[in-house]
Coordinates of C-alpha atoms and ligand atoms in Angstrom, one line a residue:
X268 CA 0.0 0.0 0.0
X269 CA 1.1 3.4 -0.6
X270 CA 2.5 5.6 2.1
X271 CA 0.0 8.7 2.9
X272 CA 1.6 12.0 2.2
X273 CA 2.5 14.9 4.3
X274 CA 3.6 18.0 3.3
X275 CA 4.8 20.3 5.8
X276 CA 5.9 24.1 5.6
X277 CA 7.7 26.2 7.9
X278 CA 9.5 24.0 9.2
X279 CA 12.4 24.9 11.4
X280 CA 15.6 24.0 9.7
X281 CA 17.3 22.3 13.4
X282 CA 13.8 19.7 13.2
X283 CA 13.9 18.4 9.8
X284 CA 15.6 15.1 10.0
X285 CA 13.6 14.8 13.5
X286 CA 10.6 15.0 12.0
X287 CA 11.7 13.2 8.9
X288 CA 12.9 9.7 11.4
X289 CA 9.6 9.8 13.1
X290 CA 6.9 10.1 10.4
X291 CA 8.9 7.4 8.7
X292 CA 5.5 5.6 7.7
X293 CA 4.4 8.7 5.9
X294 CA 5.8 10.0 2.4
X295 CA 7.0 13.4 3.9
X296 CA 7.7 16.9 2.3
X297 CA 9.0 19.4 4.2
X298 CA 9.4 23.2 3.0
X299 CA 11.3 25.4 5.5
X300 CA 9.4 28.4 3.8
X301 CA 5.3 29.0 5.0
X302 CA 2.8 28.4 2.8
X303 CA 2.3 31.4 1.1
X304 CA 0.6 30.5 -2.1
X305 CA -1.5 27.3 -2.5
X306 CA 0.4 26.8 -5.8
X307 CA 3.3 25.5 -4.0
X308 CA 0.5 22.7 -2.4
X309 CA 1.1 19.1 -4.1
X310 CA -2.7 18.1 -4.8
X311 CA -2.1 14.2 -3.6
X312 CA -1.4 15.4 0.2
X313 CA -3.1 13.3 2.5
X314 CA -1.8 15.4 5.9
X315 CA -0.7 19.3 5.6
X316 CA 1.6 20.4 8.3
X317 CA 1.7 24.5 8.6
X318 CA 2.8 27.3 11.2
X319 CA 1.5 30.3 11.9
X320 CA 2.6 32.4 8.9
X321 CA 1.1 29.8 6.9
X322 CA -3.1 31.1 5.6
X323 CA -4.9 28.1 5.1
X324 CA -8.2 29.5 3.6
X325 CA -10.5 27.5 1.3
X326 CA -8.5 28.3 -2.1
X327 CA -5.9 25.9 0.3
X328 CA -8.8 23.3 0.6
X329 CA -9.9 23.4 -3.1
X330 CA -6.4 22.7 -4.0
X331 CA -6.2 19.4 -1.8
X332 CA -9.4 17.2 -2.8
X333 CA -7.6 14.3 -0.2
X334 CA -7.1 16.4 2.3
X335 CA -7.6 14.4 5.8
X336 CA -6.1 16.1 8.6
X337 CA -4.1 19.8 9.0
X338 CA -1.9 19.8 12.2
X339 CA -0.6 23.1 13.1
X340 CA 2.6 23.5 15.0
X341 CA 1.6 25.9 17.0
X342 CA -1.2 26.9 19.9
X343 CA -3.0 29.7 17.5
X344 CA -5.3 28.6 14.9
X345 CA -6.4 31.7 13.7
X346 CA -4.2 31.3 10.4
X347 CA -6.7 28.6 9.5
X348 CA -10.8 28.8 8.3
X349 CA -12.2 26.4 10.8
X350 CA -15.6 26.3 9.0
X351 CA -13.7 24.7 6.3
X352 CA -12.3 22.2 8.3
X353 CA -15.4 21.5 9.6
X354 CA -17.6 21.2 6.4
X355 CA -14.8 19.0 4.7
X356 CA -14.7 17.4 7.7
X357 CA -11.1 17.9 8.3
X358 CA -10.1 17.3 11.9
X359 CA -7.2 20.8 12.9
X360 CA -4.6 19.4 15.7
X361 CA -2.8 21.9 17.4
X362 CA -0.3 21.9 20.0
X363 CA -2.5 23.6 23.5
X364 CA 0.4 23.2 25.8
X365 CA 4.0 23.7 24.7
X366 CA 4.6 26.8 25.9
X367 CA 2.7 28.4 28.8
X368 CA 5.7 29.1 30.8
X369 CA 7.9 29.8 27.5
X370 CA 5.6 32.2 26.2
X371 CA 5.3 34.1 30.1
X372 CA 8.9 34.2 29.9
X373 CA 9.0 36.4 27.2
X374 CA 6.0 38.5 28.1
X375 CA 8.4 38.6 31.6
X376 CA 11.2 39.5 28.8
X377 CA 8.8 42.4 27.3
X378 CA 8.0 44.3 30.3
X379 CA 11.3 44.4 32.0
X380 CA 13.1 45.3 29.1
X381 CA 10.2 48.4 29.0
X382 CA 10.8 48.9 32.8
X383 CA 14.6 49.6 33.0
X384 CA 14.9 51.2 29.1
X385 CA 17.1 47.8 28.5
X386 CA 17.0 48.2 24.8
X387 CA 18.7 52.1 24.9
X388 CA 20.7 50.9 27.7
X389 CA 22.4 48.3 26.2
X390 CA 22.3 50.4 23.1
X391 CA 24.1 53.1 24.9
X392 CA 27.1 50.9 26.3
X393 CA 27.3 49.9 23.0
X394 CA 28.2 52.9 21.9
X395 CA 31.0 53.4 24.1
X396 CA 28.8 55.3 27.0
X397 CA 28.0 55.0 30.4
X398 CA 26.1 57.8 31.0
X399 CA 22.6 57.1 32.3
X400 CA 21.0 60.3 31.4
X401 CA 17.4 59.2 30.0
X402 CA 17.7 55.6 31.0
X403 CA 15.7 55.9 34.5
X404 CA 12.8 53.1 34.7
X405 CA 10.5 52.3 37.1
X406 CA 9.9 49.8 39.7
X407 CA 7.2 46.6 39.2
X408 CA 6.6 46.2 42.9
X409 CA 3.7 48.0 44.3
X410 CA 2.1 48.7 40.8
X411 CA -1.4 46.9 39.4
X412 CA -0.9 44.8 36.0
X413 CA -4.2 43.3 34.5
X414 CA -3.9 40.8 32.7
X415 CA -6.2 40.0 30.3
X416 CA -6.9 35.5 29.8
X417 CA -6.1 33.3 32.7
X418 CA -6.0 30.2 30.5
X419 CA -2.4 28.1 30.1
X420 CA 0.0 31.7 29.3
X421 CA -1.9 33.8 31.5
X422 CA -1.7 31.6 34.7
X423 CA 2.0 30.8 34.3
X424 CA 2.3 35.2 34.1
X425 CA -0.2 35.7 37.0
X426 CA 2.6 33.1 38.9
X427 CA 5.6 34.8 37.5
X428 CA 4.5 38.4 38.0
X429 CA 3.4 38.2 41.9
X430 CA 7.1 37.4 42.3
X431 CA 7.3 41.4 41.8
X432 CA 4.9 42.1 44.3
X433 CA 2.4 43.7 42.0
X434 CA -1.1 43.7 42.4
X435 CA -2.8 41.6 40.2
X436 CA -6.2 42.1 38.4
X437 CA -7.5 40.1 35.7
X438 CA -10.2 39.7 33.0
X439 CA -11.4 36.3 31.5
X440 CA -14.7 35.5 29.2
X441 CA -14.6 32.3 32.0
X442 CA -12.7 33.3 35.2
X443 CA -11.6 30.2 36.7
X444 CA -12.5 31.3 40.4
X445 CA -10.6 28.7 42.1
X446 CA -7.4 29.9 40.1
X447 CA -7.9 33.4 42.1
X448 CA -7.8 32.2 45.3
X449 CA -4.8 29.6 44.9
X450 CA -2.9 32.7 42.8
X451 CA -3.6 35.2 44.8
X452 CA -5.1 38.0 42.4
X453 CA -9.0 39.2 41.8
X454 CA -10.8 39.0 38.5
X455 CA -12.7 42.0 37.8
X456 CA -14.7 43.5 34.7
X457 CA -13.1 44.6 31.5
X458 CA -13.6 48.7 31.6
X459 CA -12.0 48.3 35.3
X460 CA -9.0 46.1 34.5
X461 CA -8.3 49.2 31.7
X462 CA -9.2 51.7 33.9
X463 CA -6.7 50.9 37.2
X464 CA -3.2 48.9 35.7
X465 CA -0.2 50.0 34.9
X466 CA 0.4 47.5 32.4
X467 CA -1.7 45.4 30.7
X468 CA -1.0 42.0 29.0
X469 CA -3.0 39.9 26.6
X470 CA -3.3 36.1 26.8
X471 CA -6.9 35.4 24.6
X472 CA -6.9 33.7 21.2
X473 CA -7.9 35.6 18.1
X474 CA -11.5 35.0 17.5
X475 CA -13.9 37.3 16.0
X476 CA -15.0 38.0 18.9
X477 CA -11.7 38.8 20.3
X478 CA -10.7 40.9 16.9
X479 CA -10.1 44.1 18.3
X480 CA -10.4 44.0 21.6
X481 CA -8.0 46.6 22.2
X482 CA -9.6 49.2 19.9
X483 CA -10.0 53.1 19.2
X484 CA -13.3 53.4 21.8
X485 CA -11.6 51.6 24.9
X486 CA -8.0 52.7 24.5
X487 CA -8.8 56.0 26.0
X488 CA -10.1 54.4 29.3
X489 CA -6.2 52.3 30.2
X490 CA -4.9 54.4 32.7
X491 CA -3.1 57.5 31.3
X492 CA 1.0 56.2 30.7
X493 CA 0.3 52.9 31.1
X494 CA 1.9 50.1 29.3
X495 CA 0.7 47.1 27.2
X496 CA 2.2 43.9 26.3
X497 CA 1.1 41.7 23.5
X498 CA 2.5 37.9 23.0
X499 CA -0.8 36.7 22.3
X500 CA -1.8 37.7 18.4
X501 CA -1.7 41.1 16.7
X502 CA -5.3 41.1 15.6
X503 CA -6.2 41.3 19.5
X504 CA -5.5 45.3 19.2
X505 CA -6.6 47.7 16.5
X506 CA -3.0 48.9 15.3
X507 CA -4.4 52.4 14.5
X508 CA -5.4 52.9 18.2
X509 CA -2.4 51.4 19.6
X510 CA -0.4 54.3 17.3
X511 CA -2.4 56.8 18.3
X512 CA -2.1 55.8 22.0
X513 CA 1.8 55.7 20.9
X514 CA 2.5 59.1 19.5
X515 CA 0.3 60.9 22.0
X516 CA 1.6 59.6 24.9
X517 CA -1.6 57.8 26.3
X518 CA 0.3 55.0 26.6
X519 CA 4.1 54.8 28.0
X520 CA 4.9 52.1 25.7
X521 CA 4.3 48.9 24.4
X522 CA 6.1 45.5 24.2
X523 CA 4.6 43.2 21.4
X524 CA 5.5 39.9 20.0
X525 CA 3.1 40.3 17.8
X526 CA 1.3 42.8 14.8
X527 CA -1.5 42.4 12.7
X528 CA -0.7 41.7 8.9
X529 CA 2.8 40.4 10.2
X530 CA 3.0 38.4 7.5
X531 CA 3.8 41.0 5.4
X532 CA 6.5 42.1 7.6
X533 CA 7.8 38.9 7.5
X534 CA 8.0 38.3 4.0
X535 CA 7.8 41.6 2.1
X536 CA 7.4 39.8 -1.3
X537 CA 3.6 38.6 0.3
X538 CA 3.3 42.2 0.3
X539 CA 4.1 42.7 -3.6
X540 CA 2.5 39.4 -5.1
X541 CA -0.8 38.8 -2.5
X542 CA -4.2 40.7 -2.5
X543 CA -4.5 43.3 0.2
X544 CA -6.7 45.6 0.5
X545 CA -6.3 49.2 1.6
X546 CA -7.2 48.7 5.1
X547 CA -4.3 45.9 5.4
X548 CA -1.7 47.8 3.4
X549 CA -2.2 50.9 6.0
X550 CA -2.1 48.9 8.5
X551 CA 1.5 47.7 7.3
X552 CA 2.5 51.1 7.1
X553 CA 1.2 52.1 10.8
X554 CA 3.0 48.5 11.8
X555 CA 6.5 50.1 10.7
X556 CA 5.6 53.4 12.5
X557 CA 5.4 51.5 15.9
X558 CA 8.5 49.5 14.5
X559 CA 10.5 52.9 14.5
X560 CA 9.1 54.2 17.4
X561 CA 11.4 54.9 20.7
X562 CA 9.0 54.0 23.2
X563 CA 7.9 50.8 21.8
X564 CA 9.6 47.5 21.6
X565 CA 9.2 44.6 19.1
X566 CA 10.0 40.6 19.0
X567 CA 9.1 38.9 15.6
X568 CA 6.8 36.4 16.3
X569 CA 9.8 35.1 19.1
X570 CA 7.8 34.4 22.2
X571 CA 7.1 30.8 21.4
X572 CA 10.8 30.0 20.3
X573 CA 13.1 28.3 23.1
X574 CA 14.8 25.2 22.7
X575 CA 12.7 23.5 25.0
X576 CA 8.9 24.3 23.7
X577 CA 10.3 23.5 19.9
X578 CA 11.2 20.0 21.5
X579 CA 7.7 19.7 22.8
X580 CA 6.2 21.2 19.5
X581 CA 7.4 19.0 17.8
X582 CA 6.5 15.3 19.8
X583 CA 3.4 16.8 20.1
X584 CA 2.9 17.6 15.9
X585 CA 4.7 13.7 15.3
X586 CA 2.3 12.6 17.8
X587 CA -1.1 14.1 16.2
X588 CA 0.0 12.7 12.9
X589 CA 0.5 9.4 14.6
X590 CA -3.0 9.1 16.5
X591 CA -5.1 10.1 13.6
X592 CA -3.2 7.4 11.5
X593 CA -4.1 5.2 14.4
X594 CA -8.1 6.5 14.0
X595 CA -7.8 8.4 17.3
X596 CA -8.2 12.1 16.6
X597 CA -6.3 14.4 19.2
X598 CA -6.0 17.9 20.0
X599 CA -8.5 19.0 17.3
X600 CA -9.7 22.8 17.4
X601 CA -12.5 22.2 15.6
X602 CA -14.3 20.6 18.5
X603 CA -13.9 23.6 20.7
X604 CA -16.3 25.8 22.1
X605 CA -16.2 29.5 21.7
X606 CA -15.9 31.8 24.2
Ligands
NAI1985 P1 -5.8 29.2 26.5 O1 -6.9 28.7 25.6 O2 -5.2 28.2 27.5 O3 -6.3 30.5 27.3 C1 -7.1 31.5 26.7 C2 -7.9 32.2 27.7 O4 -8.6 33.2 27.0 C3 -9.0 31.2 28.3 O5 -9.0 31.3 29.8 C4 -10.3 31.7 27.8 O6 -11.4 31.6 28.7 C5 -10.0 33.2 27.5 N1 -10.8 33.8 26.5 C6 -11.3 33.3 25.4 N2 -12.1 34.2 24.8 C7 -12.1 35.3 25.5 C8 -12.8 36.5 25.4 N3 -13.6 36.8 24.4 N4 -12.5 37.5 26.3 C9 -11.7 37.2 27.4 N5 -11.1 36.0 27.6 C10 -11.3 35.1 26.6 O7 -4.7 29.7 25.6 P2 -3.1 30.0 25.9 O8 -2.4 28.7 25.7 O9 -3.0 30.7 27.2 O10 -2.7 30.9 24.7 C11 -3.3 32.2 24.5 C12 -2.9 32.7 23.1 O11 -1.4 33.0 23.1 C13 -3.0 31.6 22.0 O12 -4.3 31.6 21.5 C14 -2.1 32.1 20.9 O13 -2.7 33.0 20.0 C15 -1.0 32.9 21.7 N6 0.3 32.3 21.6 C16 1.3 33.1 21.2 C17 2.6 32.6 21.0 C18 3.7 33.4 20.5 O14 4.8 32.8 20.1 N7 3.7 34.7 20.5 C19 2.9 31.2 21.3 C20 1.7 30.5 21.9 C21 0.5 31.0 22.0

């Protein structure tokens, strides 16, 4: 019988043979570059294997009429049309656990490089300085931070951060009551959670429902110089608002992982060769504004990326490949509930 086929794309060049050795019984394919057009897509593929760069809309599906399972190697799913899945029937495995404390680490990472000025600091010595003129921070301990999902992420930085002795609010579609007593911080509504921290970090998934949730109305009530972190996805916060909150000063500063229409930034020639409309192609442009600007810091897409979570993202992908070949379906997205 003939060996079901998997094509893969971004795949990290240090995992190839890995994955290669363990999917042994498939016929694999494996494209370090993301799936950008679904020209590049081999119409026989049985199993598709993406990251988050890679859009897998229905031009993808029409292209692969065998398509049986997508696994993503990632937590996110927003990059792919669930509805699809689910009227082709096509079961979406992602990886829910790799990297809640990896993931906290660098939204750790984001907020204390904004709180002692690290980047211009280091910059400075660099530069053959040590004059700290302009480099005063501030302290964590005694401020509020609300953070915003107390799901995997947002637990591990509700742990981390009350090792600064901060006061801790948080926001959650579903709080998880018992979590606030054993963590030690109080859940309360939205408006207030903008209204009273000093920083603010994000930790839902991109839904529709979540597009946005950061937008021009409800900028203005965050606290006056307050700070915001975002590792969670760039569509969470309407990039126009965020520059406006930027360049007037509303907010102190920001610390993101993540932009919306990253893509682009991450491979200009999407820019060039893909639709956009004018909305995204602004939205590019206000991207590289925050990009250039001094009181705003930005990872590409990083937060995921230590060598320990890549281990586990990557059993975990070889191990959804494995159990639907076995007819036991794991870790599929498509069966989850909304919030
Ligand atoms: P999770 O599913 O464990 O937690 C999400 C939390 O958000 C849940 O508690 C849920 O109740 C809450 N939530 C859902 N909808 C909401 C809404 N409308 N309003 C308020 N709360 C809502 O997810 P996890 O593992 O904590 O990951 C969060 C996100 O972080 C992922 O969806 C992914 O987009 C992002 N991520 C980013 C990475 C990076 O490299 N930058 C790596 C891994 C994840």
């Amino acid at each position: 019988m003939e060996k079901p086929s998997c094509q893969f794309f971004g795949v990290f060049p240090a995992v190839k043979d890995y994955l290669k050795e363990n999917l042994n019984d498939f016929h694999v394919s494996l494209e370090e570059k993301e799936l950008l057009s679904p020209d590049e897509l081999d119409s026989t593929t049985d199993v598709l294997g993406v990251f988050v760069g890679s859009k897998v809309d229905k031009t993808v599906f029409d292209r692969l009429p065998k398509l049986k399972l997508i696994v993503t190697m990632s937590t996110g799913f927003d990059h792919i049309d669930l509805d699809e899945a689910k009227k082709r029937k096509v079961p979406v495995c992602n990886v829910p656990t790799y990297g809640e404390n990896t993931v906290a680490e660098h939204a750790m990472a984001l907020l204390l490089a904004l709180s002692r000025k690290l980047f211009p600091s280091v910059k400075r010595v660099k530069e053959g300085s040590f004059n700290y003129d302009g480099l005063r921070g501030f302290d964590l301990k005694g401020k509020t931070v609300g953070v915003i999902g107390t799901g995997n992420i947002g637990k591990h930085v509700i742990k981390m951060l009350s090792g600064f002795d901060m006061k801790i609010v948080a926001y959650d579609a579903f709080p998880n009551k018992a979590l606030e007593t054993t963590l030690g911080f109080m859940y309360v509504p939205f408006e207030k959670l903008l209204a009273s921290s000093d920083v603010i970090t994000l930790h839902v998934p991109l839904f529709k429902e979540t597009t946005h949730l950061i937008n021009k109305k409800n900028i203005k009530k965050i606290k006056q110089g307050a700070y915001l972190i975002n590792t969670a996805r760039g569509g969470l916060i309407d990039t126009e608002a965020l520059l406006w909150a930027i360049e007037t000063g509303h907010l102190a500063g920001a610390g993101l992982d993540v932009l919306e229409e990253e893509e682009d930034l991450q491979h200009p020639d999407h820019l060039i060769r893909a639709h956009h409309t004018s909305e995204q192609i602004k939205t590019v442009l206000m991207d590289n504004r925050l990009i250039d600007h001094p009181n705003v810091i930005i990872t590409p897409h990083n937060a995921f990326n230590s060598l320990e979570a890549l281990e586990r993202i990557m059993d975990t992908t070889i191990e959804n490949v494995k159990a639907f070949a076995a007819g036991k379906v794991q870790n599929d997205v498509t069966e989850i509930k909304k919030k």
